[in-house]
Coordinates of C-alpha atoms and ligand atoms in Angstrom, one line a residue:
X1 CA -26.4 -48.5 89.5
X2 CA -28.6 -46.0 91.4
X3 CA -31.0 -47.8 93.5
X4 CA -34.8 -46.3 94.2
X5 CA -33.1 -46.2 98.2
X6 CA -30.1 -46.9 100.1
X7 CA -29.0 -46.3 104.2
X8 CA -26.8 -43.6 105.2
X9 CA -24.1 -45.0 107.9
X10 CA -21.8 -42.8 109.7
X11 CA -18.6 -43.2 111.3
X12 CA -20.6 -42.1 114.6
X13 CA -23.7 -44.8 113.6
X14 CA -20.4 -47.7 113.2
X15 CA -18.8 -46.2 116.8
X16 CA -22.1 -46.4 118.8
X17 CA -22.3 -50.1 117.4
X18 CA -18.8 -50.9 118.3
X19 CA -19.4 -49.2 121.4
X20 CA -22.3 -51.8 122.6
X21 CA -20.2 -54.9 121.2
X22 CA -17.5 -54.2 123.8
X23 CA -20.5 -54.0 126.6
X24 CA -21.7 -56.3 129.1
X25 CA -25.6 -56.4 127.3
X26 CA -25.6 -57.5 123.4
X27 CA -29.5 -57.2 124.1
X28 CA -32.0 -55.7 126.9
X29 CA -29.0 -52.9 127.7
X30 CA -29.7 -49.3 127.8
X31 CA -29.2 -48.9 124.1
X32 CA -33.1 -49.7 123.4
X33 CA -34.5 -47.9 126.0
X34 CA -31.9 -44.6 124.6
X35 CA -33.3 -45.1 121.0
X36 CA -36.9 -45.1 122.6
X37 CA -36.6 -41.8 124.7
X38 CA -35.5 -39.7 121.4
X39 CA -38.1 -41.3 118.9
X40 CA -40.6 -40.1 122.3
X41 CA -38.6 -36.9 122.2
X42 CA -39.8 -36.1 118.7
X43 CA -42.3 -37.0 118.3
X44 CA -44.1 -35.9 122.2
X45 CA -46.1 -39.4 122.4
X46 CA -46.0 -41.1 125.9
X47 CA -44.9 -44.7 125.7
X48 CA -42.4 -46.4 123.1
X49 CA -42.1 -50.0 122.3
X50 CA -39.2 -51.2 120.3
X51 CA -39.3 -54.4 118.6
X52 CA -37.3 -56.3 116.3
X53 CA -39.8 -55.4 113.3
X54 CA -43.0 -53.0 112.2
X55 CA -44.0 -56.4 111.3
X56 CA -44.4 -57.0 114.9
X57 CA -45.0 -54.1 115.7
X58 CA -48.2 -54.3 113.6
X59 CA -48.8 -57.7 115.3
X60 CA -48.4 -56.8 119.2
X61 CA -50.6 -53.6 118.6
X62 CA -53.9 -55.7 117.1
X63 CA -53.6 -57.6 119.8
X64 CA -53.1 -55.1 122.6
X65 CA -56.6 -53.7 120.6
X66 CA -58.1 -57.1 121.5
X67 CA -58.4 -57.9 117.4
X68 CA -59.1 -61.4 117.1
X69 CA -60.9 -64.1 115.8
X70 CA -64.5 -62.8 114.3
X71 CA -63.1 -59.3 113.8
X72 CA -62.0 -57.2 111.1
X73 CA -59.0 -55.3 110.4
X74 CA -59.6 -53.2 107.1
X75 CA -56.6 -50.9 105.2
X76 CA -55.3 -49.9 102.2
X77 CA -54.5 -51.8 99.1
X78 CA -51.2 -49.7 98.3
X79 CA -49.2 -51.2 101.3
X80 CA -46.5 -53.4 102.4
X81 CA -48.2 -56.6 102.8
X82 CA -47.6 -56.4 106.3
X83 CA -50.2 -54.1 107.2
X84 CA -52.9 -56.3 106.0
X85 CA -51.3 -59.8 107.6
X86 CA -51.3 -58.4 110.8
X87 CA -54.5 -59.3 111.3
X88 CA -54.7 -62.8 110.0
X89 CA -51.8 -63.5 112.4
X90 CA -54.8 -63.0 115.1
X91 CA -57.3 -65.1 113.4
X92 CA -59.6 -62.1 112.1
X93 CA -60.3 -60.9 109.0
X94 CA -58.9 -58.6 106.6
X95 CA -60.9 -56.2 104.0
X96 CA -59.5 -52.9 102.2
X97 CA -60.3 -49.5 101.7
X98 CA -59.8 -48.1 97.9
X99 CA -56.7 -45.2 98.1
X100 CA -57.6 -41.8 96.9
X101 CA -56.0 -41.0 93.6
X102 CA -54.1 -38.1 94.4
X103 CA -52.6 -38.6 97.5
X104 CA -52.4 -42.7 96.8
X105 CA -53.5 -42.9 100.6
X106 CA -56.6 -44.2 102.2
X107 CA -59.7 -42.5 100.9
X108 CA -61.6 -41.1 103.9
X109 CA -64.8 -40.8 101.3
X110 CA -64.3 -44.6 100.0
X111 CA -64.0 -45.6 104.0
X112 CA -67.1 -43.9 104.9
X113 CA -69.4 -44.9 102.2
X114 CA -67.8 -48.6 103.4
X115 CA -68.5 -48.2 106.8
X116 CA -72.3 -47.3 106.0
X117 CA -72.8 -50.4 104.2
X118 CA -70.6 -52.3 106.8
X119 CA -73.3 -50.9 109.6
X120 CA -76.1 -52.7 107.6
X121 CA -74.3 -55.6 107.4
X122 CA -73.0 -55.9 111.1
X123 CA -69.4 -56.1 110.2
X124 CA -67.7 -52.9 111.3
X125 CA -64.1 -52.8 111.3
X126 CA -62.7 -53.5 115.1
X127 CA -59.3 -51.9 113.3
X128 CA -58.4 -49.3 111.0
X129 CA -54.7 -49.0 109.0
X130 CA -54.4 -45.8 107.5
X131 CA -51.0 -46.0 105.8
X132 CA -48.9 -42.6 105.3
X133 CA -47.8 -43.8 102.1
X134 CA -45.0 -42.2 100.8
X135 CA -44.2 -40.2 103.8
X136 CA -47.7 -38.0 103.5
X137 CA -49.8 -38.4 106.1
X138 CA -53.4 -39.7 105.4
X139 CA -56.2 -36.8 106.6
X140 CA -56.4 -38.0 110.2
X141 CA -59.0 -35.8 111.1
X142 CA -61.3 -36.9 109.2
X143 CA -60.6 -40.9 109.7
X144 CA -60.7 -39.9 113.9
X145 CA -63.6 -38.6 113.1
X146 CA -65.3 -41.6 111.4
X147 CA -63.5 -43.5 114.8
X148 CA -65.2 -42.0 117.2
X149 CA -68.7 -42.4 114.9
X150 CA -68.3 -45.7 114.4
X151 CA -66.0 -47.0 117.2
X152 CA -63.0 -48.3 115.5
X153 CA -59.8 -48.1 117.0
X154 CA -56.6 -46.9 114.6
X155 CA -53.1 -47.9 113.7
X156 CA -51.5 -45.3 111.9
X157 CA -48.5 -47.5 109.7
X158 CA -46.5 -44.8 109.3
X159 CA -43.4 -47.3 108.5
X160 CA -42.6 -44.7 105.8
X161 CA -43.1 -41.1 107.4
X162 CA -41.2 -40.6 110.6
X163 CA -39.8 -37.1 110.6
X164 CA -42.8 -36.1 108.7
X165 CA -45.8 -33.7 110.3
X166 CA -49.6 -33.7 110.2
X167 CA -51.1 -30.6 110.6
X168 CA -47.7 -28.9 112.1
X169 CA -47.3 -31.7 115.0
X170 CA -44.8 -34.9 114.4
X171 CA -46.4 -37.9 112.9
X172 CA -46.0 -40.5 115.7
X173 CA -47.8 -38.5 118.2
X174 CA -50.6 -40.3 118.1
X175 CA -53.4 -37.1 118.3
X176 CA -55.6 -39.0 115.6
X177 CA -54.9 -42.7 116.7
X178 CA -54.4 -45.4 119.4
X179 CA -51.2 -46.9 118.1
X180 CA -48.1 -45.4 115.6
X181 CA -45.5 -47.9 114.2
X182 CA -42.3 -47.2 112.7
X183 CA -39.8 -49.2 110.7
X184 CA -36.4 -49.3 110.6
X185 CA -35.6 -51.1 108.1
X186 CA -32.7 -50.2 106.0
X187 CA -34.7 -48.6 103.0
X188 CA -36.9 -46.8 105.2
X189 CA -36.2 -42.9 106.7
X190 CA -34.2 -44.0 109.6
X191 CA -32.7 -47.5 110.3
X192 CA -31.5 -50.0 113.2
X193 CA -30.6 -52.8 110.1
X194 CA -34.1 -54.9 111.0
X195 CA -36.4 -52.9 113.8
X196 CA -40.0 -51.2 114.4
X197 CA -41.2 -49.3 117.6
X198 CA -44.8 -48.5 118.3
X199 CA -45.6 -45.4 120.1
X200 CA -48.9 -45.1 122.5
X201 CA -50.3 -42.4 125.0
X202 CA -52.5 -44.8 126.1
X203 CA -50.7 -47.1 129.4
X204 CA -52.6 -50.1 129.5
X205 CA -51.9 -50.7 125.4
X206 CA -48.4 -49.5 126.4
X207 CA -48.3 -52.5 129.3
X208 CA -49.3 -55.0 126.7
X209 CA -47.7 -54.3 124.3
X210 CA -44.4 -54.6 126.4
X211 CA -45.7 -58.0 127.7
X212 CA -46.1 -59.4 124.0
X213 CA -42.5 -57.9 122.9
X214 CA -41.1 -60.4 125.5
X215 CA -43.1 -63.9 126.3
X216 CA -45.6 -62.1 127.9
X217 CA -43.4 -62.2 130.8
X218 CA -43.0 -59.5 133.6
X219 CA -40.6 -58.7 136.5
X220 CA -43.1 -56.1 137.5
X221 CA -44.9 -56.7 140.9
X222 CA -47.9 -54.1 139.6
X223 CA -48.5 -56.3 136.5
X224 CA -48.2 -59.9 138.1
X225 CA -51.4 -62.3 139.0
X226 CA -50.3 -64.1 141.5
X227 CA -48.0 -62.8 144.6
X228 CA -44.4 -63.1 143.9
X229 CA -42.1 -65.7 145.7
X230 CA -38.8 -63.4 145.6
X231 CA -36.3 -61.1 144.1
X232 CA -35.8 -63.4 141.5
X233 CA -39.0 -64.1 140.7
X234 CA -40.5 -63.2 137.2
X235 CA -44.1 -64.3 135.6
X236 CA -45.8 -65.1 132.5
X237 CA -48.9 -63.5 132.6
X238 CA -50.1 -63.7 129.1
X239 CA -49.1 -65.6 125.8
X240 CA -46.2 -63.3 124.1
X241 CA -43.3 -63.8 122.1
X242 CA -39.9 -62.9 121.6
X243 CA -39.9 -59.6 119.5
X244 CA -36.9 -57.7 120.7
X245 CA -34.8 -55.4 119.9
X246 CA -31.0 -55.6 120.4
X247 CA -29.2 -53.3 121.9
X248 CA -26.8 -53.1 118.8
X249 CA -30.3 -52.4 117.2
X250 CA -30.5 -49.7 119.8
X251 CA -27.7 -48.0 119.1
X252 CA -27.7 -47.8 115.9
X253 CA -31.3 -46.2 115.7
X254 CA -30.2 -43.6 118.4
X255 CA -27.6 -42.9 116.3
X256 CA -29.5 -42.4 113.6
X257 CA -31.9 -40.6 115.2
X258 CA -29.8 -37.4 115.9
X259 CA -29.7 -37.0 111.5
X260 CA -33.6 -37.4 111.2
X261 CA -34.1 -34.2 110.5
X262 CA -31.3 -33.5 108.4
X263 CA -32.5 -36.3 106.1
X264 CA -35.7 -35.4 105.9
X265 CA -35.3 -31.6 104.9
X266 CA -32.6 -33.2 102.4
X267 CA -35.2 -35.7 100.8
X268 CA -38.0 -32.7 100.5
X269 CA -35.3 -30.9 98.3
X270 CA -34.9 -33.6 96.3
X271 CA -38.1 -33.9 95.8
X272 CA -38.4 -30.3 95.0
X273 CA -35.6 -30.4 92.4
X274 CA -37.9 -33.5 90.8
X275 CA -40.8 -31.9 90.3
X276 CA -39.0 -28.3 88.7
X277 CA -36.6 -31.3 86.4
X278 CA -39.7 -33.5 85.5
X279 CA -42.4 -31.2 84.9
X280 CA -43.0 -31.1 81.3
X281 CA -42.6 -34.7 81.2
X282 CA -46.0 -37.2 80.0
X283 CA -46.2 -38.3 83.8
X284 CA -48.0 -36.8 86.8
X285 CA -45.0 -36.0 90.0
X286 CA -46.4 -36.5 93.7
X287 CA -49.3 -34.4 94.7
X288 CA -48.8 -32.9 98.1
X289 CA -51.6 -32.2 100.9
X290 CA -51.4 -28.6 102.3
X291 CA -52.3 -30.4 105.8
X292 CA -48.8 -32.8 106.0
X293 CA -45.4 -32.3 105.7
X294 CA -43.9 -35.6 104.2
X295 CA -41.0 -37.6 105.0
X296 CA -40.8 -37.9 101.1
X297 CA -39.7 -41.9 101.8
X298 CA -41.0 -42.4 98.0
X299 CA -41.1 -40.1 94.9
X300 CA -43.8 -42.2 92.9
X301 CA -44.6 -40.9 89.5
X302 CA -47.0 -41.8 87.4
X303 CA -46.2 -42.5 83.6
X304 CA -49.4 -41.3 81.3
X305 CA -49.1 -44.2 79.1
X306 CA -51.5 -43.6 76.7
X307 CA -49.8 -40.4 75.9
X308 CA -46.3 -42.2 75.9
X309 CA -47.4 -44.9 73.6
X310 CA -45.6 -48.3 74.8
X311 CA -46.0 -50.2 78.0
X312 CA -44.2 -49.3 81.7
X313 CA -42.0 -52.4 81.3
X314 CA -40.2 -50.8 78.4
X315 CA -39.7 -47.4 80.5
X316 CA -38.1 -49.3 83.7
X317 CA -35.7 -51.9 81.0
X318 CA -34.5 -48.6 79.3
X319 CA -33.7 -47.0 82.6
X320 CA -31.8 -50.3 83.9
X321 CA -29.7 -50.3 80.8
X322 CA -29.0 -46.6 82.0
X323 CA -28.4 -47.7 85.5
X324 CA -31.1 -46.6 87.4
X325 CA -33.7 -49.0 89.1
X326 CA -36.8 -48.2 89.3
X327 CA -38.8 -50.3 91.6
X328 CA -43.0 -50.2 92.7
X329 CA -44.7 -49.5 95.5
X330 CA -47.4 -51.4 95.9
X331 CA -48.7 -54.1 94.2
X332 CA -52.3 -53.9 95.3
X333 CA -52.0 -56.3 98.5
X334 CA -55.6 -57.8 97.3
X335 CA -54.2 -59.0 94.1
X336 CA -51.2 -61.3 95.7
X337 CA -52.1 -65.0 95.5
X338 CA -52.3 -65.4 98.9
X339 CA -55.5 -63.2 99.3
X340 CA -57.1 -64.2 96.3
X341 CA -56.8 -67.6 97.4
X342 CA -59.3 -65.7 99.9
X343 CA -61.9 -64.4 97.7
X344 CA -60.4 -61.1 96.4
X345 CA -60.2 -60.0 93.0
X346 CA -59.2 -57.8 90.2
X347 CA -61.4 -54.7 90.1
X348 CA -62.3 -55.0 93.7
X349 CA -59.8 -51.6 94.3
X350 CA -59.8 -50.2 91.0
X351 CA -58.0 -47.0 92.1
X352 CA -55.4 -48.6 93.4
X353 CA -55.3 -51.2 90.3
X354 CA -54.9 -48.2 87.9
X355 CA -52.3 -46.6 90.1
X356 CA -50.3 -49.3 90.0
X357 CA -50.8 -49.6 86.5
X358 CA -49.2 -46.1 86.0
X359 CA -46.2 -45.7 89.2
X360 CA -43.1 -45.6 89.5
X361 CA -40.6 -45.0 92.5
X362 CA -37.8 -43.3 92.0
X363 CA -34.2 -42.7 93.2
X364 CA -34.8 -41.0 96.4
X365 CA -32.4 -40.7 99.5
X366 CA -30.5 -38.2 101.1
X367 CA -27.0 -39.2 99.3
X368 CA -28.7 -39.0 96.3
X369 CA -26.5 -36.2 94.6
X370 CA -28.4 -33.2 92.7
X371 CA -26.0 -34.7 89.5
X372 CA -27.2 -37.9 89.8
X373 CA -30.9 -36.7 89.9
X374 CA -30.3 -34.9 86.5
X375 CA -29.4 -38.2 85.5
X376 CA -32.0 -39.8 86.6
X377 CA -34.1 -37.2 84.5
X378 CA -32.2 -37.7 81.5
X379 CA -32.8 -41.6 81.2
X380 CA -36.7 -40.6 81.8
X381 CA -36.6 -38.0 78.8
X382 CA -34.1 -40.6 76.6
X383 CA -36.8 -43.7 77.3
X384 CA -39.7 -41.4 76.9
X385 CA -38.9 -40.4 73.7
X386 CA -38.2 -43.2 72.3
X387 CA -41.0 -43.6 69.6
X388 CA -42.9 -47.4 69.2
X389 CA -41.0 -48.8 66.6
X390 CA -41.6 -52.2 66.4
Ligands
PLP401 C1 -41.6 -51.6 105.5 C2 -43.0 -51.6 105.8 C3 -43.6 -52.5 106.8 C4 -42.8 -53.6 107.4 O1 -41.7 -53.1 108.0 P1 -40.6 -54.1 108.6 O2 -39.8 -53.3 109.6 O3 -39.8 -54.6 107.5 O4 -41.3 -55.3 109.2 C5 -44.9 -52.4 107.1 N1 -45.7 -51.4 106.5 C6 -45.2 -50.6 105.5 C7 -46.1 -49.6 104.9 C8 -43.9 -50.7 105.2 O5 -43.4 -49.9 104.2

């Protein structure tokens, strides 16, 4: 089977592991604080906060931000789940943004005729989630811009585009936004098995944020209440929780880290062979901005199914039985049960409805061989060929 993604892990990646198992620190070592330094290296932001998630990640940044209960958090529909829940895990509110149709990102457009209305209402966003789906960056300028009009802060969930640039500086440095977070997980650009970091210039958000990683607790005179009793002394100053990262974590990230690059240029020429191999194919290949550079974490296609004649089911069966898996990214967050239970519906997004309708990830990760992507294009001309039959 080819899978949509899969990890690369190195001898050196297995060592630097090894290497922390025969330490004295499993967790809270040097490892973390190594893998922070070169993701701050990179991408030339000021403060790093590892964690055990972007879950968390997500979490401890909203509330550093002060989100809570009363206010809103809005993003896109095409995400992970997680950018959206982030916010219910504070008590606020969640609402969504429709996703332009070419890049699949946040529509700047669709967020500030939203944010007009929302000024009427009295229920502007305290948070805004702009997503790099993909790996492409979302047009940052122009969501800063709408910030600073109507005083939002900004998380950039750039979960799938480390490695990748905005306007010819690293995502992750935060020019356009309070907050960055990256995941690790395995299917992502980089991995540390589970792990997220989120990357700050700003030091206060950068103190919190390391508070709620860890209990809220600090052995830090400057950020202690009350005077401290001795050397041993440590206090919980806030309510936080245990989001670490190990140092096994650590290593393996740093590792990882040193081959960002490398995978990155590899998965843009895979995506470059894709769109020469697919082109006169009854589907529409990724559309790239001229302002980003994209970590190319997802080549989504989308089929043109009236053209093609028979649903997208039968397209991803006849490229199982040809062993390649497809999968889909995203089922419109709005339309899981769990948040119509809350009052959302179908049609609420219909950009992002009809997208999904259409898409299609496929195999893309830097062992991915240049065979095995003509492969991949083969079982996409045999299944869309096939006439209806029956
Ligand atoms: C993977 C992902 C997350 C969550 O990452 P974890 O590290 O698994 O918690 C959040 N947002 C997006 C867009 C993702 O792709």
């Amino acid at each position: 089977m080819i899978p949509y993604g899969r990890q690369d892990i190195t001898q050196a990646d297995i060592d630097a592991v090894v290497e922390v198992l025969h330490s004295v620190h499993l967790t809270q070592g040097p490892a973390v604080p190594k893998f922070e330094e070169a993701v701050l290296d990179h991408c030339g932001t000021r403060y790093a906060i590892a964690v055990n998630s972007a879950t968390s990640a997500l979490h401890i940044a909203c509330l550093a931000l002060d989100l809570g209960p009363g206010d809103w958090l809005w993003t896109t529909p095409n995400t992970f789940v997680a950018s959206a829940n982030c916010a219910l895990y504070c008590g606020a509110q969640v609402d969504f943004v429709d996703i332009d149709p070419r890049t699949y990102n946040l529509c700047p457009l669709a967020l500030e005729k939203k944010l007009l209305d929302a000024e009427k209402e009295g229920r502007l966003p305290k948070i805004v989630v702009p997503v790099h789906f993909s790996g492409q960056p979302c047009a940052m300028e122009s969501i800063h811009a709408l910030a600073q009009r109507y005083g939002f802060k900004i998380i950039e969930d750039a979960s799938h585009a480390i490695g990748g640039k905005y306007k010819d500086e690293p995502i992750g440095n935060c020019r356009y936004s309070d907050i960055t977070v990256f995941s690790f997980h395995p299917v992502k650009i980089i991995t540390s098995a589970e792990g997220g970091m989120a990357l700050t210039n700003d030091e206060k958000l950068a103190e919190r944020m390391g508070l709620l990683r860890s209990h809220g607790i600090t052995r830090s005179p400057s950020l202690m209440t009350k005077p401290m009793d001795g050397p041993w002394y440590y206090q919980q100053v806030t309510l936080g929780y245990n989001y670490r990262m190990t140092d096994l974590q650590g290593a393996l990230g740093a590792s990882q880290m040193t081959r960002l690059e490398k995978y990155v240029t590899r998965r843009n020429q895979l995506a470059e062979n894709y769109d020469v191999l697919l082109k006169d194919l009854p589907l529409t290949t990724p559309w790239q901005d001229p302002d980003g550079y994209s970590a190319r974490h997802l080549y989504v296609i989308r089929l043109h199914l009236s053209e093609i004649g028979f649903n997208r089911n039968r397209v991803f069966e006849s490229l199982r039985a040809d062993g390649i898996l497809l999968n889909l990214h995203y089922i419109p967050v709005h339309t899981q049960p769990y948040y119509t239970d809350m009052g959302f519906k179908e049609g609420d997004f219909p950009e992002a409805e009809n997208y999904y309708q259409e898409a299609f990830s496929i195999p893309m990760y830097p062992n991915l061989t240049d065979t095995q992507q003509i492969q991949v294009v083969a079982a996409f001309k045999k299944a869309l060929s096939q006439k209806i039959t029956s």
